[in-house]
Short mmCIF file of C-alpha atoms in Angstrom, two decimals:
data_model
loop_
_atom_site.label_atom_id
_atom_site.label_comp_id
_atom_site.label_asym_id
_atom_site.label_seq_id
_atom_site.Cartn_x
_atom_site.Cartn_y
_atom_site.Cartn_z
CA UNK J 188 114.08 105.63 89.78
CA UNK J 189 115.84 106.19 86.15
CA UNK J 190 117.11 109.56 85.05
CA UNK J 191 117.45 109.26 81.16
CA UNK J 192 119.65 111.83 78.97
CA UNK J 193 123.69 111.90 77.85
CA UNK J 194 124.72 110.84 80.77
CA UNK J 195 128.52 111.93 81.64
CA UNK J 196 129.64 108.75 82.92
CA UNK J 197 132.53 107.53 85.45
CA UNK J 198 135.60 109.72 86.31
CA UNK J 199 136.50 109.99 82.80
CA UNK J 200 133.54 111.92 82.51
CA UNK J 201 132.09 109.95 78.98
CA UNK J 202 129.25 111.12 77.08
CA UNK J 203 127.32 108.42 76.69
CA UNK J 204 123.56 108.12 75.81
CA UNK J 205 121.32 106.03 77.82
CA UNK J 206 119.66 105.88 81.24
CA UNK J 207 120.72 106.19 85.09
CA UNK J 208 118.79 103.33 86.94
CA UNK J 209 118.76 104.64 90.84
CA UNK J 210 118.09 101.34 93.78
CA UNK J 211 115.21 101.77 96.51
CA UNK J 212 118.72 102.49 98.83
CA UNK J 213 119.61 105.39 96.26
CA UNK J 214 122.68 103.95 94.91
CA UNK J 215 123.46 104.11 91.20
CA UNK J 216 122.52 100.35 90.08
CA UNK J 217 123.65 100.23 86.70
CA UNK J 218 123.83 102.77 83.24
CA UNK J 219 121.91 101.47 80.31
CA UNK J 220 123.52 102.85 77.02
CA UNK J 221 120.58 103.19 74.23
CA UNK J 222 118.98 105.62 72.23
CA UNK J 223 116.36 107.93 74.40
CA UNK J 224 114.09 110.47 74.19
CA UNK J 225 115.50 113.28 76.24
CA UNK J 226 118.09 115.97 75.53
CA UNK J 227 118.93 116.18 79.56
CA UNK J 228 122.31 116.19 80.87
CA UNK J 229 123.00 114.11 83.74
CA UNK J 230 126.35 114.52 85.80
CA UNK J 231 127.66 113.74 89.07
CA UNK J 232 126.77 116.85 91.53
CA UNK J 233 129.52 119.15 92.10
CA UNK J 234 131.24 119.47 95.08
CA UNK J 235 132.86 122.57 96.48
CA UNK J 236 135.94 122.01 98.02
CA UNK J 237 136.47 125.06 99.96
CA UNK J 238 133.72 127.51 101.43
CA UNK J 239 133.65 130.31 103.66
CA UNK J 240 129.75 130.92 104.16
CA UNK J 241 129.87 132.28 107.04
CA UNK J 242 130.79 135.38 104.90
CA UNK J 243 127.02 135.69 103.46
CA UNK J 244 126.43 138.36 105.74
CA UNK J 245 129.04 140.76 104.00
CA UNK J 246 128.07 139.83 100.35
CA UNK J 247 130.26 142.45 98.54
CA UNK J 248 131.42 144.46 101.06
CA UNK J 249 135.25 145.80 101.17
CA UNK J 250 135.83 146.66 97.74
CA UNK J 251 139.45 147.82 96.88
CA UNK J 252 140.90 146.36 100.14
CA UNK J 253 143.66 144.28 100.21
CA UNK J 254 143.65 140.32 101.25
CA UNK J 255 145.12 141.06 104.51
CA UNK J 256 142.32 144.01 105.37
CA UNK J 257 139.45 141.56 104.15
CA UNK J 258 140.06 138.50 106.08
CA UNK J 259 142.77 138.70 108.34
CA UNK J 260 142.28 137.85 111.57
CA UNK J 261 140.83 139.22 114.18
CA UNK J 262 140.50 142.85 113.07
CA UNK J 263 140.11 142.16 108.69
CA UNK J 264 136.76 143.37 107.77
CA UNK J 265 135.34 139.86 107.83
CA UNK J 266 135.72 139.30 111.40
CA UNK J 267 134.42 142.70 112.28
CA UNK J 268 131.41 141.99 110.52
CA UNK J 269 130.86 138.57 111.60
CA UNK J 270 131.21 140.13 115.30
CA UNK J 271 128.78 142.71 114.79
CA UNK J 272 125.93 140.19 113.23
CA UNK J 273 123.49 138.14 115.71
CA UNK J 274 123.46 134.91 115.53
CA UNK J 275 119.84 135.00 113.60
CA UNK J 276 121.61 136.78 110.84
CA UNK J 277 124.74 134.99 110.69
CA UNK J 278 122.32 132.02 110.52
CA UNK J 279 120.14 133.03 107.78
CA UNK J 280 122.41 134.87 105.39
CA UNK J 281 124.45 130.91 105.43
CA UNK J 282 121.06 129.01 105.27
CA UNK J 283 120.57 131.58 101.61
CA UNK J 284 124.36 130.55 100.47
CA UNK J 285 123.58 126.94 101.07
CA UNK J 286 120.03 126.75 99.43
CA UNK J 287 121.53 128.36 96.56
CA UNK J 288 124.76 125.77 96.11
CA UNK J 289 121.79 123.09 96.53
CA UNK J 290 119.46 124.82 94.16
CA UNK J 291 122.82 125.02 91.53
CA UNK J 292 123.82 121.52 91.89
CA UNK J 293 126.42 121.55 94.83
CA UNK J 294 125.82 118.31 96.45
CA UNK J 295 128.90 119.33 98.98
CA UNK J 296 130.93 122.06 100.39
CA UNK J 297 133.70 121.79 102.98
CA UNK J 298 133.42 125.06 104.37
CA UNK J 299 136.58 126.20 106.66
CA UNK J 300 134.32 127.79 109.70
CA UNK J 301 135.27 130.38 112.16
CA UNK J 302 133.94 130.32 115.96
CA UNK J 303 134.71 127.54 117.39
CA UNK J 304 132.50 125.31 118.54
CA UNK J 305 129.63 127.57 117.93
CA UNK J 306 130.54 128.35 114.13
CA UNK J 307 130.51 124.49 113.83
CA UNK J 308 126.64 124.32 115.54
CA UNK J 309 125.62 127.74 113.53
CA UNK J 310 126.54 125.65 110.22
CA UNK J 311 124.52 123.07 111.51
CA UNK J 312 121.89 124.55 111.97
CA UNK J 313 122.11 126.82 108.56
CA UNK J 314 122.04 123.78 106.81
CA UNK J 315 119.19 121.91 108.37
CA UNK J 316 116.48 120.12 106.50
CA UNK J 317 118.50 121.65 103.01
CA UNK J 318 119.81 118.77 100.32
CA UNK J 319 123.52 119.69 100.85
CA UNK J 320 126.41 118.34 103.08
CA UNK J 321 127.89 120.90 104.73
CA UNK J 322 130.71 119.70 106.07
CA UNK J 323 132.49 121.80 109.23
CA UNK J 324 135.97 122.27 108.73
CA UNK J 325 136.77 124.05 112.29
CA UNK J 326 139.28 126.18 113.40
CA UNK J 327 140.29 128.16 116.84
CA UNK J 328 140.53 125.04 118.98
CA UNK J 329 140.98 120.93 118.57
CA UNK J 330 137.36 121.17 120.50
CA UNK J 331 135.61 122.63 117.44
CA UNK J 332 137.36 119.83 115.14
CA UNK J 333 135.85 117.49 117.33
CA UNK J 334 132.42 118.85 117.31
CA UNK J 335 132.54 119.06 113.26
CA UNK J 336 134.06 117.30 110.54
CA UNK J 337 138.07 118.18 110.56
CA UNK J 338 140.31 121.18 111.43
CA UNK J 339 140.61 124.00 108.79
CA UNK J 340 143.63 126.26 109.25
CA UNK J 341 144.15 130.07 108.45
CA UNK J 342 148.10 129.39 107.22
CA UNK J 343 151.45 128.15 108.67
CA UNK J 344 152.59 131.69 109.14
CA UNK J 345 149.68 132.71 111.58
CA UNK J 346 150.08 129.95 114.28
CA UNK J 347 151.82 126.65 114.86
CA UNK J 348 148.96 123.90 114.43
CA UNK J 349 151.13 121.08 115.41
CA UNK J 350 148.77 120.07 118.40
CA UNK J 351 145.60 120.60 116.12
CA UNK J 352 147.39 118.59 113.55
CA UNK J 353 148.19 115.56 116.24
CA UNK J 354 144.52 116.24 117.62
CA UNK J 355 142.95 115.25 113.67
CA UNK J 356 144.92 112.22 113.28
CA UNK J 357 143.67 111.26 116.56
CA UNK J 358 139.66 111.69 115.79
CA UNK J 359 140.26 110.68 112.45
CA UNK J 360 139.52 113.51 110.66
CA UNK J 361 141.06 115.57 107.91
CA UNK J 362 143.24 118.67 108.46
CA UNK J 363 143.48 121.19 105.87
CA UNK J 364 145.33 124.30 105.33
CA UNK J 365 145.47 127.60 103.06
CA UNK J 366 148.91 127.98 101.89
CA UNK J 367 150.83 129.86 99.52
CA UNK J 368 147.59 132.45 98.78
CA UNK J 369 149.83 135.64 99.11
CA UNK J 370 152.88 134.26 98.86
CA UNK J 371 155.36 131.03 99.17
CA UNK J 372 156.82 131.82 102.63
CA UNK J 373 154.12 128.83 104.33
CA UNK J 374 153.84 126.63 102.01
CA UNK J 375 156.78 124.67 103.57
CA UNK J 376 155.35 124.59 107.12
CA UNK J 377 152.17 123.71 105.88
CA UNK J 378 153.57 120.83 103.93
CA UNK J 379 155.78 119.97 107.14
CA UNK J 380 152.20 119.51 109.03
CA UNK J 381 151.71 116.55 106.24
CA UNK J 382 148.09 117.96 105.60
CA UNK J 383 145.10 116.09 103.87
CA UNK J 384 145.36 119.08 101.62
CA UNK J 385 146.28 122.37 100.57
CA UNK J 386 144.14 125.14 100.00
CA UNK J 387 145.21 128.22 97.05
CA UNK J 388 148.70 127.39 96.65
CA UNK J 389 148.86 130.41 94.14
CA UNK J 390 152.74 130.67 94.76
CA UNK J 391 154.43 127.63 94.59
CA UNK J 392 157.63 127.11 94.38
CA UNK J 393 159.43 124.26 92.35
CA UNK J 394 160.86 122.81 95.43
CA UNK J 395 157.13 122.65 96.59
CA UNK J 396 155.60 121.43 93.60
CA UNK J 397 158.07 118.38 94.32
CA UNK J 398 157.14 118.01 98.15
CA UNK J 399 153.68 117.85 96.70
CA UNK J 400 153.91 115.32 93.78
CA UNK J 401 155.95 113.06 95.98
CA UNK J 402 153.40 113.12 98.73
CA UNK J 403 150.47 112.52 97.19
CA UNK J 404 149.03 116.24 98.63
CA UNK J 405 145.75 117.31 97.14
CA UNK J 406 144.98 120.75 96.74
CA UNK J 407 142.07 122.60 96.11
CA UNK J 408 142.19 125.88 93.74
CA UNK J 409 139.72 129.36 94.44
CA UNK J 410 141.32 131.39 91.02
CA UNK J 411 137.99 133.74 91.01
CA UNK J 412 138.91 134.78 94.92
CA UNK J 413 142.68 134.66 93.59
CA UNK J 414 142.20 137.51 91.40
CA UNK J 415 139.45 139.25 93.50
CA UNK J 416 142.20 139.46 96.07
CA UNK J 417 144.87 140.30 93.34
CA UNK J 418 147.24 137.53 95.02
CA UNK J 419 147.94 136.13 91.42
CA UNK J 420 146.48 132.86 89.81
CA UNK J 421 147.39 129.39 90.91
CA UNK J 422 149.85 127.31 88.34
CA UNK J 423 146.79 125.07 87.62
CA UNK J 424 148.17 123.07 84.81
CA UNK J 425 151.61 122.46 86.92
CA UNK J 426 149.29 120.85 89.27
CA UNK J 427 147.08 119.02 88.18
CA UNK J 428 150.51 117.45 86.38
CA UNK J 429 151.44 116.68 89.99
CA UNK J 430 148.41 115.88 91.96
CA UNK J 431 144.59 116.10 92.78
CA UNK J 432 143.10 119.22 92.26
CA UNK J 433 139.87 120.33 93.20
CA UNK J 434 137.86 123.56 92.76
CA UNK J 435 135.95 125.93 95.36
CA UNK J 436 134.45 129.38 95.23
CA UNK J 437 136.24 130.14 98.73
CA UNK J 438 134.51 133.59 100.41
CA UNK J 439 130.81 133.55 99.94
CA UNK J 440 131.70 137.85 100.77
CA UNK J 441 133.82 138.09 97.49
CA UNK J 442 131.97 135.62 94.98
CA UNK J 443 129.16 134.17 94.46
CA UNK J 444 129.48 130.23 95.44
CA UNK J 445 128.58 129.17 91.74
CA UNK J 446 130.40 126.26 90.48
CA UNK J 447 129.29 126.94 87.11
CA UNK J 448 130.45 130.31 87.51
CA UNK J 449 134.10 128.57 88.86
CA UNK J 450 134.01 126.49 85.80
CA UNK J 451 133.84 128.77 83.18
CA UNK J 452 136.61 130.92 84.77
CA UNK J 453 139.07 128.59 85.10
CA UNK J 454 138.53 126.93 81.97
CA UNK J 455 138.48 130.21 80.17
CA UNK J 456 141.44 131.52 81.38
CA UNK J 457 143.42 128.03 81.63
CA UNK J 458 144.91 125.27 79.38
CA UNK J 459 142.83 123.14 81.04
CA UNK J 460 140.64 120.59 79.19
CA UNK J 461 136.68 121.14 79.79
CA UNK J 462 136.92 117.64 80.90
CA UNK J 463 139.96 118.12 83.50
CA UNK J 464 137.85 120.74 84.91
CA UNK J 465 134.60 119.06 85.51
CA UNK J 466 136.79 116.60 87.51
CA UNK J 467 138.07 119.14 89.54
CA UNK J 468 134.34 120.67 90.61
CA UNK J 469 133.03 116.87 90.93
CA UNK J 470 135.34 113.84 91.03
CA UNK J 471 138.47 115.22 92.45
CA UNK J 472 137.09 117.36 95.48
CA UNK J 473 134.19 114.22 96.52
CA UNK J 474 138.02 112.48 96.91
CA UNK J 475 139.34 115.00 99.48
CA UNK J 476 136.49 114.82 101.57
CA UNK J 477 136.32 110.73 101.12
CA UNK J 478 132.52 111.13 99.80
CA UNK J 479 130.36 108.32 98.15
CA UNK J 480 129.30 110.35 95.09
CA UNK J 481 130.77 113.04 92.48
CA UNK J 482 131.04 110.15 90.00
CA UNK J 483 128.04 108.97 87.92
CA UNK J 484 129.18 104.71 88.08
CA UNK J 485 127.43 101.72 89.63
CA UNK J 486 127.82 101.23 93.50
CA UNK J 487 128.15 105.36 93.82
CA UNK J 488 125.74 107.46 95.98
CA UNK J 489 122.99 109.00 93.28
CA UNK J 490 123.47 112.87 94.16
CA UNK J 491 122.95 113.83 90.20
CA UNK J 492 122.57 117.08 88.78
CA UNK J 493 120.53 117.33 85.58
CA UNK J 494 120.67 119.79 83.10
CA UNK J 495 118.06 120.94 80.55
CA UNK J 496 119.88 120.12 77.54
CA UNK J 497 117.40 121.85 75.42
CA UNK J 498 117.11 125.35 76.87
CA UNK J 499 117.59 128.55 75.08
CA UNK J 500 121.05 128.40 76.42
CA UNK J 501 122.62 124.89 75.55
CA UNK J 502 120.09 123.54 72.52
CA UNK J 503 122.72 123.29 69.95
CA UNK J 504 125.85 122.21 72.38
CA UNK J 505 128.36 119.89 70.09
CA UNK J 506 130.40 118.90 72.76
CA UNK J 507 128.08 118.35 76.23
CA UNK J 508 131.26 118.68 78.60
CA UNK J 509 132.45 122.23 77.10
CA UNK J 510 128.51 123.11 77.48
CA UNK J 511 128.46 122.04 81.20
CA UNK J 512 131.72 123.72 81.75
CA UNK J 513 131.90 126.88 79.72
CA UNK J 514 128.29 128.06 79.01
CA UNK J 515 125.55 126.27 81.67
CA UNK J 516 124.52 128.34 84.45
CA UNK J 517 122.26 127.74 87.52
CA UNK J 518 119.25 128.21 84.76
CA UNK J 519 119.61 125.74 83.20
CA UNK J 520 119.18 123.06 86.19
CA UNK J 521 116.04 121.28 85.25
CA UNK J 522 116.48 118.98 88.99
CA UNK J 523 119.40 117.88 91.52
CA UNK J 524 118.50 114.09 92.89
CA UNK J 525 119.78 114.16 95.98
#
């Protein structure tokens, strides 16, 4: 299989023109630069790095509460509406979320999943048969980490997760943690837990943007759900300075889980390069979750997204990064190889 186009190549995300030859195994064999006939773009697939789809079943809901009356648990609206649902519904309303991601290029999403053991089955099952890892990031018990793919936890300041954190390194798994989202009082604890990474971190402190740096802690930015929630906006040039930074959409309830949309947000309201922020939706969060793709370079996992470099909305594009990150949308995906 060959994919032919400007293909955005290796984690420096290159331009280059030229062709993507795919192996029978579906591992990227080698990129042949020369002139072709095709104005497709071909990047790595994005990956979301932090997902709450159970909350498809309350698209929208809650307007004008606060963070704490949306998802808090066990009474924040969330939870009351995740209660109410059956299990059909909670089921379906995920499978849509996912299909979408798929259908927009999302080759991954490490989704943080309430319910125990059974949210970690009822994402299983959501995702079934669909062209997208969904990875289970449980919480409520060390028995739901088990059953899915690592331990996701609410914050430092709403439990002690020192036995979860013990349980993870014993599986082998990752742990992750929200901190800092409403403030800077658990980012400290969280760090103490020595997590595979953070999750918001809209309130750092210096102090923390130290602990960080110095040990190597990845974290993984939400800013549309950051301002939806009106906690504030991260400090994303101060980290990426410091450390890996991924993007995700976080609550599929407040936003829709677009990467495109994530993109253009960040890079609009940011310093950011275009390029620094493709890395963050591809290259950056496949690294947290230790994947084989999010980079278009020999040896990598093909999971590709191609763009139609020639619709109404990017014929023209000068600069095919700034296109991908500022102005493509989930129309202009010609095909995802998965």
């Amino acid at each position: 299989m060959e994919r032919a186009g400007t293909i955005l190549r290796g984690r420096e995300l290159e331009p280059v023109e030229g062709r993507v030859i795919v192996d029978d195994e579906g591992r990227i064999d080698r990129i042949e630069e020369e002139p072709v006939d095709s104005d497709d773009i071909v990047l790595p697939a994005f990956v979301n790095a932090h997902t709450h789809v159970g909350d498809s079943i309350a698209k929208e809901a809650g307007g004008g509460l606060s963070l704490e009356e949306l998802v808090a648990p066990p009474d924040g609206l969330k939870h009351r509406l995740l209660r109410d649902a059956t299990r059909e519904e909670l089921i379906e309303a995920m499978r849509r979320s996912l299909r979408f991601m798929s259908r927009g290029g999302t080759a991954a999403c490490l989704d943080f999943r309430e319910g125990d053991v059974d949210g970690v089955r009822l994402l299983r099952e959501a995702a079934s048969g669909l062209e997208i890892d969904a990875f289970a990031f449980a919480r409520e018990s060390a028995e739901a980490m088990r059953a899915g793919d690592g331990f996701g936890a609410s914050g430092a300041n709403d439990d002690v997760f020192d036995a979860e954190r013990a349980a993870t390194r014993e599986a082998g798994k990752p742990f992750g943690i929200h901190a800092g989202e409403a403030d800077s009082s658990d980012v400290d604890p969280a760090l103490d837990l020595e997590p595979d990474f953070l999750v918001h971190v809209v309130h750092p402190e210096p102090a923390h943007l130290d602990r960080i740096e110095d040990g190597h802690v990845p974290v993984v930015v939400c800013p549309r759900s950051n301002l939806v929630t009106d906690v504030g906006l991260p400090p994303v040039e101060d980290l990426v300075e410091r450390t890996t930074v991924a993007l995700g959409t976080d609550n599929v309830m407040l936003n829709s889980p677009s990467m495109f949309r994530e993109m253009e947000f960040l890079s609009k309201l940011s310093e950011l390069s275009a390029r620094d922020v493709l890395r963050m939706a591809t290259v950056n969060g496949a690294e947290i979750a230790d994947l084989e793709y999010g980079v278009v370079e020999p040896g990598k996992r093909a999971r590709l997204t191609i763009l139609d470099g020639d619709s109404d909305n990017l014929t023209g594009a000068r600069d095919p990064v700034r296109a991908v990150v500022r102005r493509a949308s989930v129309d202009d995906v010609r095909e995802v190889v998965a």
